[in-house]
Amino acid sequence: MASPPLVEDQARLLEDALTVVRQQTVLMRRCLDTPGKLMDALKCSSTLVSELRTSSLGPKQYYELYMSVFDALRHLAVYLRDSHPTNHLADLYELVQYAGNIVPRLYLMITVGTVYMGIEDAPVKEIMKDMMEMSRGVQHPIRGLFLRYYLSGQARDYLPTGQGQGPEGNLQDSVNFVLTNFVEMNKLWVRLQHQGHSREREQRTKERQELQLLVGSNLVRLSQLVDLEAYKSSILQPLLEQVVQCRDVLAQEYLLEVITQVFPDEFHLHTLDQFLSATARLNPHVNVKAIVIGLMDRLSAYAARESESDSPEDREKAETEATARLLEKMKIAQESASAPASDEAPHQNGDSKPADDTPAEAAPDSTAEEATKTDSVDTNGDAKKQRGIPDNVRLFEVFHEQVIHLVSMQRLPIQDITALLVSLINLALNIYPDRLEYVDQVFQYANKEVSRFANSADLHSQASQANLLNLLLAPVKTYFSLFTALAIPSFIPLLHAQPYPTRRSVAGEVARSLLRNETRISTSENLQGVLEILKVLIKEGMQQPSGYPGGPVRRAAAETDETVEEQGWLARIVHLIRGEDCNTQFKLLQLARNAYAEGNERIKYTTPALITASLKLARRFKAREHLQDD
């Protein structure tokens, strides 16, 4: 294929072609308005469509020309539909196939043929087969793509959807028609990449990106035709095979994204394994991470929409129960780990055998499997659903395994790993908010990867730090109670592994969340968890005194406006400490005082609040002095 002319030349060629199209359109309309001049109108139509034979226009210019031709042919189609049976469509369908050049011949054939398909008792099946076979005659990538796009658009409203076996066609014929058109368009689209000079490769890639919507439109048509069973049994596999076999990076990335977006969420839930297994066979240069993230985000959003009807009271109750279950599991795990360790005989080298070599993730997974086996079917034999997700679809486990597989097989950088984990934790939080062990698994894996990349500059890149911040903030922003997030065992260790700016941002969000929701802190465990996060605000980030060694020290402007505001948050949090009784309140205030004392000079901001809270407590003690001592 010869290189297209310069942009200026293309503009001139386009204007010349549009002039011809406008002139012939006027003549065609006059002929259609004059009785007995249909043949002349068809000649004008053939002439204006002949402008689409050009090879000198880029995709944008060709599209502009195509739309001008399309408007003219649409007027012709309306006339043919209104004038039937005066001008019998079966005869016209045969007649237009005698046009001299293949491009006008096929456009006119499709125009008449699709109108003919809408007529009662038309041989729809034969017409569809005819048009599909004849369209193979145009193999030029751009011309072929626009021709097949026209075929797809014109036939859309007339595709049969019945189940009959007669000449009127059925739903399976329509599916095969759209599927075949998609395969042929994809071949033309990929072929465009390999034509012309190698130095124009980037230009061709840009042109292909401009044309990708034409190919994707077939998948939109397909999604409107099929149900879940048809998608599972006869649609997805041919689609994935075509995507895998084309071996083109741009095509594989775009088509998998379109498949993810155009088919309903319900379809993806029941074909996850099939879809994800295809990603393992893609071109090694394909950005599989983006595809997996897109699918996870799509299903997370679906679950979030399904849960909008949940009341805050139900959410709070579920979180409380989930926290209790997780703490109970941790207690049992610790007891079972310590018991064998004390009973086992030491090895020859004097060391005892580890009590349990199973990864921490194994226990939650086995629990999940048991729960799935026992609870996945309701009394009617239908799969139970949680936030729209059937219980027998192990969504988190599938994506968790996929993420680990991707990281190990493709050697992803830490930026991509953390991006995957953000989507994975959002999926866990949106679909399984009561399964805190899932969130803990994500944090454990993140901590492991952060340790692995500890000496890498990529870990401190803006993208990595933004992802890690979003990862840590996800449970803080999602859970109804902040203390649910604090109960996750791996949350604090992962937080401590982060640099100062990330820890400060998390602490700031925690402080604002406590104050915004007026969250009551009534136990020492909850207070210690909060103070563990807030200690970055208490004692870190202080500016060093200005001056040179041995010289006079200037302490002015030791605190910025931001840090002073943060100290104000810490002071206000003191008033959220409300123990169940006076003794508990006294212990809680002692904990807060000891923690705030590490701020050195910053205690001037927090001490007044502690004194006020202490005076309130003293008055409570005074009011109880006549009662029996606690």
XYZ file of C-alpha atoms in Angstrom:
630
model
C 0.000 0.000 0.000
C 1.476 3.346 -1.026
C 2.014 6.028 1.594
C -0.897 8.485 1.873
C -0.247 12.032 0.631
C 0.616 14.882 2.961
C -2.108 16.383 5.142
C -2.477 19.418 2.858
C -2.887 17.185 -0.191
C -5.387 14.998 1.652
C -7.474 18.056 2.516
C -7.583 19.058 -1.156
C -8.425 15.508 -2.296
C -11.146 15.256 0.334
C -12.727 18.523 -0.753
C -12.714 17.383 -4.391
C -14.379 14.088 -3.441
C -16.973 15.808 -1.255
C -17.827 18.162 -4.116
C -18.562 15.186 -6.384
C -20.642 13.507 -3.671
C -22.693 16.662 -3.066
C -23.324 17.165 -6.785
C -24.361 13.552 -7.360
C -26.534 13.563 -4.237
C -28.512 16.522 -5.586
C -28.952 14.759 -8.947
C -29.961 11.504 -7.222
C -32.625 13.251 -5.146
C -34.042 14.946 -8.254
C -34.245 11.608 -10.051
C -35.940 9.957 -7.084
C -38.512 12.743 -7.008
C -39.229 12.216 -10.715
C -41.364 9.154 -11.542
C -39.652 6.561 -13.762
C -36.114 7.820 -13.118
C -35.019 5.236 -10.526
C -32.323 3.841 -12.857
C -30.821 7.308 -13.242
C -30.912 7.720 -9.467
C -29.021 4.434 -9.066
C -26.397 5.627 -11.572
C -25.908 8.804 -9.552
C -25.660 6.690 -6.404
C -23.024 4.497 -8.034
C -21.038 7.567 -9.083
C -21.023 9.166 -5.636
C -20.125 5.861 -3.930
C -17.227 5.463 -6.379
C -15.455 8.247 -4.475
C -14.948 5.708 -1.663
C -12.574 3.778 -3.944
C -9.785 6.226 -3.094
C -6.581 5.069 -1.393
C -5.257 8.580 -0.860
C -7.084 9.520 2.339
C -6.229 8.767 5.951
C -8.836 7.303 8.325
C -10.167 10.668 9.539
C -10.595 12.096 6.040
C -12.020 8.825 4.719
C -14.534 8.791 7.573
C -15.705 12.302 6.666
C -16.178 11.204 3.063
C -17.924 8.013 4.206
C -20.434 9.975 6.291
C -21.307 12.180 3.332
C -21.905 9.074 1.183
C -23.814 7.432 4.036
C -26.278 10.337 4.214
C -26.988 10.013 0.486
C -27.480 6.234 0.680
C -29.762 6.600 3.688
C -32.044 8.828 1.607
C -32.011 6.178 -1.142
C -32.866 3.420 1.369
C -35.865 5.371 2.693
C -37.138 5.880 -0.861
C -36.762 2.166 -1.709
C -38.622 1.141 1.424
C -41.478 3.536 0.716
C -41.764 2.654 -2.989
C -41.927 -1.133 -2.535
C -43.621 -3.043 -4.207
C -43.814 -0.557 -7.134
C -40.079 -1.017 -7.564
C -39.751 -4.645 -6.536
C -36.777 -5.055 -4.201
C -35.911 -8.575 -5.359
C -35.376 -7.270 -8.914
C -33.433 -4.226 -7.708
C -31.253 -6.462 -5.526
C -30.207 -8.400 -8.619
C -29.890 -5.270 -10.753
C -27.449 -3.317 -8.556
C -25.006 -6.226 -8.653
C -24.209 -5.313 -12.276
C -22.472 -2.084 -11.233
C -19.086 -1.748 -12.918
C -16.787 -1.373 -9.883
C -16.850 -3.561 -6.803
C -17.009 -0.791 -4.180
C -20.176 0.929 -5.529
C -21.588 -2.503 -6.379
C -21.292 -3.707 -2.779
C -22.533 -0.491 -1.173
C -25.627 -0.512 -3.390
C -26.093 -4.237 -2.838
C -26.009 -3.725 0.940
C -28.338 -0.711 0.727
C -30.966 -2.585 -1.295
C -30.344 -5.917 0.458
C -30.878 -4.611 3.978
C -34.094 -2.847 2.920
C -35.161 -6.124 1.295
C -34.468 -7.971 4.594
C -37.135 -5.842 6.274
C -39.841 -6.958 3.830
C -42.183 -9.760 4.857
C -41.305 -13.231 3.474
C -37.877 -12.045 2.293
C -35.159 -14.748 2.031
C -33.200 -13.105 4.840
C -30.824 -16.004 5.386
C -29.767 -16.069 1.734
C -29.368 -12.271 1.561
C -27.151 -12.267 4.663
C -24.970 -15.017 3.228
C -24.816 -13.219 -0.137
C -23.705 -9.903 1.315
C -21.155 -11.513 3.610
C -19.548 -13.500 0.794
C -19.499 -10.593 -1.652
C -17.893 -8.296 0.931
C -14.778 -10.467 0.822
C -14.072 -8.852 -2.549
C -12.703 -5.698 -0.878
C -9.427 -6.500 0.869
C -7.957 -3.000 1.109
C -7.836 -2.424 4.907
C -9.494 1.005 5.147
C -12.005 0.476 2.328
C -12.840 -3.000 3.617
C -13.312 -1.851 7.201
C -15.721 0.927 6.260
C -17.634 -1.348 3.887
C -18.134 -3.971 6.588
C -18.996 -1.275 9.114
C -21.710 -0.115 6.710
C -22.913 -3.710 6.328
C -23.063 -4.173 10.101
C -24.899 -0.901 10.699
C -27.462 -1.315 7.921
C -28.275 -4.938 8.776
C -28.511 -4.341 12.533
C -32.252 -3.669 12.697
C -33.177 -6.536 10.370
C -31.192 -9.430 11.839
C -33.539 -12.368 12.569
C -34.039 -13.300 16.222
C -36.450 -16.232 15.887
C -35.805 -19.959 16.164
C -37.275 -21.129 12.841
C -35.331 -23.141 10.269
C -36.873 -21.528 7.181
C -35.500 -18.966 4.705
C -36.352 -16.156 7.126
C -33.305 -17.143 9.204
C -32.921 -17.442 12.965
C -30.939 -16.085 15.886
C -28.008 -18.407 15.258
C -27.739 -17.096 11.691
C -27.575 -13.554 13.069
C -24.883 -14.507 15.575
C -22.816 -16.205 12.870
C -23.266 -13.173 10.610
C -21.983 -10.712 13.223
C -19.220 -13.049 14.376
C -17.959 -13.610 10.828
C -18.047 -9.892 10.109
C -16.044 -9.254 13.281
C -13.385 -11.821 12.347
C -12.995 -10.397 8.836
C -12.831 -6.807 10.096
C -10.223 -7.741 12.671
C -8.075 -9.335 9.957
C -8.282 -6.175 7.851
C -7.495 -4.032 10.879
C -4.423 -6.061 11.828
C -3.245 -6.187 8.204
C -3.122 -2.388 8.107
C -0.212 -2.499 10.579
C 1.968 -4.463 8.181
C 1.555 -2.355 5.039
C 3.711 0.519 3.866
C 7.220 1.467 4.971
C 8.591 0.399 8.347
C 9.457 4.019 9.158
C 5.725 4.818 9.142
C 4.930 2.243 11.809
C 3.939 4.810 14.429
C 1.703 6.594 11.934
C -0.052 3.321 11.074
C -0.534 2.523 14.759
C -2.180 5.916 15.218
C -4.419 5.286 12.196
C -5.411 1.897 13.578
C -6.377 3.465 16.882
C -8.640 5.827 14.945
C -10.278 2.821 13.256
C -10.658 0.531 16.273
C -14.231 1.621 17.006
C -15.328 0.142 13.678
C -14.124 -3.302 14.771
C -15.510 -2.996 18.292
C -18.984 -2.114 17.012
C -19.511 -5.777 16.066
C -19.067 -6.834 19.680
C -21.679 -4.285 20.731
C -24.114 -5.840 18.220
C -23.241 -9.308 19.517
C -23.888 -8.357 23.141
C -27.404 -7.252 22.163
C -28.204 -10.605 20.557
C -27.065 -13.305 22.972
C -28.014 -14.503 26.440
C -25.764 -16.025 29.095
C -26.033 -19.608 27.868
C -25.245 -18.676 24.269
C -22.342 -16.507 25.427
C -20.868 -19.353 27.478
C -21.378 -22.093 24.918
C -20.817 -20.548 21.498
C -19.672 -16.914 21.644
C -16.827 -16.356 24.077
C -14.570 -19.158 22.876
C -14.551 -18.084 19.181
C -13.998 -14.476 20.252
C -11.060 -15.377 22.470
C -9.558 -17.648 19.817
C -9.661 -14.817 17.290
C -8.059 -12.445 19.791
C -5.309 -14.907 20.698
C -4.544 -15.975 17.125
C -4.145 -12.472 15.710
C -0.984 -12.013 17.881
C -1.249 -8.240 17.487
C -0.642 -6.217 20.653
C -3.011 -3.337 19.848
C -5.793 -5.686 18.725
C -5.493 -7.962 21.743
C -5.509 -5.116 24.255
C -8.407 -3.273 22.620
C -10.615 -6.296 21.941
C -10.283 -7.751 25.436
C -11.134 -4.340 26.850
C -14.234 -4.181 24.623
C -15.294 -7.710 25.612
C -14.973 -6.653 29.247
C -17.045 -3.501 28.735
C -19.868 -4.470 26.350
C -21.038 -7.795 27.778
C -23.057 -7.743 31.023
C -21.385 -8.325 34.394
C -23.411 -11.503 34.854
C -21.730 -13.002 31.785
C -18.235 -12.328 33.136
C -19.066 -13.857 36.503
C -19.794 -17.225 34.903
C -16.881 -17.243 32.437
C -14.020 -15.856 34.528
C -11.765 -18.899 34.249
C -12.231 -19.076 30.488
C -11.503 -15.369 30.031
C -8.492 -15.258 32.339
C -6.953 -18.413 30.878
C -6.893 -16.677 27.483
C -4.783 -13.863 28.925
C -1.980 -16.369 29.496
C -1.760 -16.996 25.731
C -1.498 -13.384 24.606
C 1.459 -11.665 22.988
C 4.118 -11.169 25.710
C 4.053 -7.400 25.095
C 0.330 -7.069 25.863
C -0.496 -5.066 28.990
C -2.399 -7.870 30.734
C -2.361 -5.897 33.974
C -4.682 -3.253 32.506
C -7.092 -5.937 31.251
C -7.286 -7.686 34.628
C -7.650 -4.376 36.478
C -10.456 -3.342 34.115
C -12.343 -6.566 34.805
C -11.846 -6.342 38.574
C -12.981 -2.717 38.649
C -16.027 -3.568 36.536
C -17.145 -6.347 38.902
C -16.358 -4.210 41.969
C -18.579 -1.431 40.638
C -21.320 -4.001 39.942
C -21.192 -5.230 43.548
C -21.150 -1.655 44.860
C -24.347 -0.877 42.919
C -25.985 -4.030 44.263
C -25.151 -3.034 47.852
C -26.572 0.495 47.702
C -29.748 -0.690 49.418
C -27.845 -1.903 52.519
C -28.630 0.219 55.578
C -25.811 1.676 57.737
C -27.085 -0.386 60.683
C -26.767 -3.625 58.697
C -23.277 -2.675 57.547
C -22.154 -1.849 61.080
C -23.565 -5.109 62.426
C -21.891 -7.156 59.676
C -18.542 -5.444 60.280
C -18.735 -6.065 64.030
C -19.451 -9.743 63.457
C -16.663 -9.995 60.870
C -14.164 -8.384 63.249
C -15.149 -10.783 66.028
C -14.758 -13.773 63.694
C -11.331 -12.621 62.536
C -10.087 -12.052 66.092
C -11.401 -15.479 67.093
C -9.586 -17.104 64.163
C -6.368 -15.325 65.092
C -6.706 -16.470 68.702
C -7.310 -20.078 67.647
C -4.399 -19.941 65.200
C -2.050 -18.620 67.897
C -3.146 -21.280 70.377
C -2.776 -24.098 67.837
C 0.640 -22.774 66.802
C 1.972 -22.561 70.364
C 0.663 -25.930 71.571
C 2.613 -28.213 69.157
C 5.737 -26.077 69.556
C 5.937 -26.882 73.267
C 5.317 -30.621 72.805
C 7.534 -31.464 69.836
C 11.030 -32.841 70.364
C 13.868 -30.659 69.068
C 15.780 -31.561 65.916
C 19.356 -32.776 65.957
C 20.682 -29.234 65.669
C 18.659 -28.210 68.704
C 16.029 -26.231 66.805
C 12.419 -27.140 66.998
C 10.438 -27.850 63.845
C 8.132 -24.975 62.957
C 4.634 -25.608 64.170
C 3.030 -24.849 60.829
C 4.615 -24.423 57.406
C 1.357 -23.500 55.753
C 1.153 -19.912 54.499
C -1.092 -17.564 56.409
C -3.406 -17.367 53.424
C -4.243 -21.074 53.580
C -6.554 -20.862 56.571
C -8.840 -18.188 55.125
C -8.903 -19.976 51.773
C -9.904 -23.300 53.297
C -12.539 -21.567 55.363
C -13.838 -19.873 52.242
C -14.006 -23.185 50.402
C -15.920 -24.837 53.241
C -18.350 -21.950 53.400
C -18.843 -22.089 49.654
C -19.542 -25.814 49.696
C -22.108 -25.610 52.482
C -23.846 -22.336 51.762
C -23.627 -21.824 48.006
C -27.063 -23.287 47.226
C -30.347 -22.194 48.730
C -33.435 -24.282 49.391
C -34.677 -23.870 45.817
C -31.461 -25.217 44.321
C -30.404 -21.785 43.022
C -27.028 -20.271 43.811
C -27.184 -17.771 46.656
C -25.911 -14.305 45.926
C -23.887 -11.836 47.929
C -24.089 -8.313 46.525
C -25.103 -9.756 43.152
C -22.254 -12.292 43.076
C -23.259 -15.998 43.253
C -21.684 -17.728 46.256
C -20.417 -20.548 44.057
C -18.255 -18.078 42.098
C -15.000 -17.828 44.060
C -14.290 -14.372 42.724
C -11.622 -13.215 45.142
C -9.699 -16.495 45.014
C -9.709 -16.479 41.214
C -8.367 -12.931 40.947
C -5.937 -13.423 43.825
C -4.377 -16.369 42.012
C -4.377 -14.408 38.748
C -2.528 -11.480 40.321
C 0.119 -13.742 41.846
C 0.498 -15.566 38.527
C 0.873 -12.296 36.616
C 3.494 -10.972 39.010
C 5.565 -14.144 38.858
C 5.278 -14.816 35.120
C 5.630 -11.289 33.724
C 8.039 -9.908 36.330
C 5.954 -6.807 36.774
C 7.466 -3.647 38.279
C 6.243 -2.527 41.690
C 4.101 0.212 40.083
C 2.046 -2.416 38.242
C 1.926 -4.772 41.233
C 0.523 -2.090 43.513
C -2.013 -1.037 40.857
C -3.246 -4.637 40.682
C -3.475 -4.853 44.459
C -5.537 -1.653 44.672
C -8.118 -3.155 42.315
C -7.982 -6.481 44.181
C -8.609 -4.883 47.579
C -11.483 -2.803 46.163
C -12.984 -6.024 44.828
C -12.651 -7.671 48.245
C -14.131 -4.665 50.056
C -17.061 -4.203 47.661
C -18.032 -7.852 47.280
C -16.897 -9.467 50.529
C -16.926 -6.690 53.171
C -17.437 -9.296 55.903
C -14.373 -11.333 54.870
C -11.613 -9.357 56.565
C -9.186 -12.204 55.910
C -9.348 -11.372 52.194
C -8.222 -7.805 52.871
C -5.521 -9.166 55.164
C -4.245 -11.438 52.380
C -3.867 -8.435 50.082
C -1.963 -6.498 52.748
C 0.285 -9.495 53.452
C 1.163 -9.844 49.802
C 1.713 -6.092 49.452
C 4.059 -6.134 52.456
C 6.007 -8.995 50.912
C 6.391 -7.164 47.584
C 7.340 -3.891 49.278
C 10.100 -5.747 51.132
C 11.263 -7.342 47.876
C 11.568 -3.951 46.176
C 12.949 -2.165 49.254
C 16.169 -1.183 47.467
C 14.496 -0.260 44.179
C 13.978 3.338 43.114
C 10.662 2.270 41.549
C 9.203 1.760 45.021
C 9.580 5.482 45.697
C 8.155 6.580 42.357
C 5.044 8.738 42.368
C 2.890 5.967 40.859
C 3.957 3.354 43.426
C 3.453 5.660 46.388
C 0.050 6.790 45.103
C -1.033 3.154 44.708
C 0.213 2.186 48.172
C -1.602 5.164 49.676
C -4.842 4.146 47.940
C -4.277 0.574 49.121
C -3.960 1.629 52.758
C -6.838 4.097 52.591
C -9.248 1.647 50.943
C -10.463 -0.050 54.170
C -10.364 3.245 56.092
C -12.729 4.858 53.580
C -14.901 1.790 52.960
C -15.691 0.373 56.380
C -18.397 1.961 58.463
C -16.158 1.809 61.539
C -12.499 2.770 61.491
C -11.773 0.069 64.065
C -12.715 -2.602 61.537
C -9.719 -1.541 59.451
C -7.495 -1.467 62.551
C -8.460 -5.074 63.325
C -6.811 -6.293 60.105
C -3.505 -7.812 61.316
C -1.328 -6.786 58.355
C -2.555 -3.191 58.140
C -0.161 -1.636 60.680
C 2.944 -3.580 59.483
C 2.349 -2.437 55.904
C 1.789 1.135 57.077
C 5.059 1.146 59.030
C 6.942 -0.004 55.932
C 5.967 3.190 54.094
C 7.906 6.476 53.899
C 6.910 9.503 55.950
C 4.624 11.223 53.363
C 2.476 8.103 52.919
C 2.192 7.444 56.659
C 1.331 11.093 57.235
C -1.420 11.004 54.592
C -2.948 7.862 56.107
C -2.778 9.338 59.609
C -4.423 12.531 58.380
C -7.278 10.588 56.805
C -7.731 8.528 59.984
C -7.841 11.681 62.116
C -10.347 13.373 59.810
C -12.471 10.218 59.730
C -12.598 10.040 63.531
C -13.570 13.691 63.842
C -16.015 13.694 60.936
C -17.930 10.678 62.249
C -17.395 11.572 65.931
C -16.205 8.016 66.488
C -16.149 7.094 70.173
C -12.911 5.495 71.436
C -13.864 3.374 74.448
C -11.273 0.585 74.737
C -7.527 0.558 75.182
C -7.123 -1.721 72.133
C -8.891 0.769 69.891
C -6.978 3.715 71.335
C -3.620 1.976 70.949
C -4.441 1.183 67.332
C -5.365 4.805 66.629
C -2.261 6.154 68.384
C -0.067 3.706 66.463
C -1.253 5.303 63.220
C -1.239 8.873 64.547
C 2.263 8.759 66.018
C 3.622 10.017 62.700
C 1.694 13.248 63.391
C 2.701 13.291 67.043
C 6.473 13.160 66.757
C 7.618 13.089 63.127
C 8.028 15.839 60.563
C 9.325 18.489 62.939
C 11.542 20.988 61.167
C 15.111 21.167 62.398
C 16.084 24.395 64.174
C 17.715 26.797 61.760
C 21.266 28.047 62.190
C 24.749 26.603 61.887
C 26.558 24.344 64.365
C 27.939 26.327 67.255
C 26.081 29.446 66.209
C 22.903 31.019 67.517
C 19.800 28.880 67.037
C 16.640 30.416 65.652
C 13.469 28.498 66.477
C 11.034 30.697 64.604
C 8.748 28.946 62.120
C 9.571 25.492 63.550
C 6.039 24.397 62.659
C 4.165 24.923 59.413
C 0.480 25.747 59.131
C -0.183 22.136 58.122
C 1.509 20.612 61.155
C -0.236 23.058 63.505
C -3.567 22.006 61.989
C -2.627 18.356 62.526
C -1.869 19.065 66.200
C -5.334 20.580 66.416
C -6.792 17.302 65.142
C -4.871 15.400 67.813
C -6.219 17.705 70.501
C -9.814 17.285 69.322
C -9.423 13.494 69.235
C -8.843 13.590 73.021
C -12.518 14.547 73.421
C -13.538 11.377 71.547
C -11.962 9.219 74.277
C -14.934 8.051 76.335
C -14.389 5.011 78.533
C -17.268 2.945 79.863
C -16.397 3.883 83.459
C -14.122 6.240 85.320
C -11.254 3.784 85.755
C -11.275 2.913 82.058
C -11.353 6.597 81.152
C -8.389 7.230 83.462
C -6.355 4.470 81.768
C -7.269 5.754 78.320
C -6.210 9.308 79.167
C -2.929 7.976 80.539
C -2.304 6.181 77.254
C -3.042 9.355 75.307
C -0.818 11.485 77.578
C 2.118 9.082 77.259
C 1.740 8.978 73.471
C 1.409 12.746 73.075
C 4.398 13.338 75.364
C 6.650 11.965 72.618
C 5.863 15.066 70.604
C 8.231 17.097 72.812
C 7.521 20.788 72.090
C 4.271 19.861 70.337
C 2.628 19.029 73.658
C 1.746 22.716 73.927
C -0.970 22.047 71.340
C -2.359 18.846 72.892
C -1.919 19.402 76.650
C -4.917 21.788 77.051
C -7.266 19.130 75.690
C -5.783 16.500 78.026
C -6.167 18.849 81.013
C -9.793 19.571 80.091
C -10.571 15.850 79.750
C -8.816 15.163 83.067
C -10.863 17.825 84.843
C -14.066 16.285 83.479
C -12.913 12.903 84.766
C -12.048 14.414 88.177
C -15.573 15.801 88.446
C -16.943 12.332 87.640
C -14.773 10.823 90.370
C -15.909 13.557 92.769
C -19.528 12.774 91.986
C -18.890 9.104 92.841
C -16.859 9.587 96.036
C -19.838 8.744 98.240
C -20.267 5.429 96.399
C -18.337 2.238 97.089
C -14.865 2.286 95.569
C -14.632 0.547 92.205
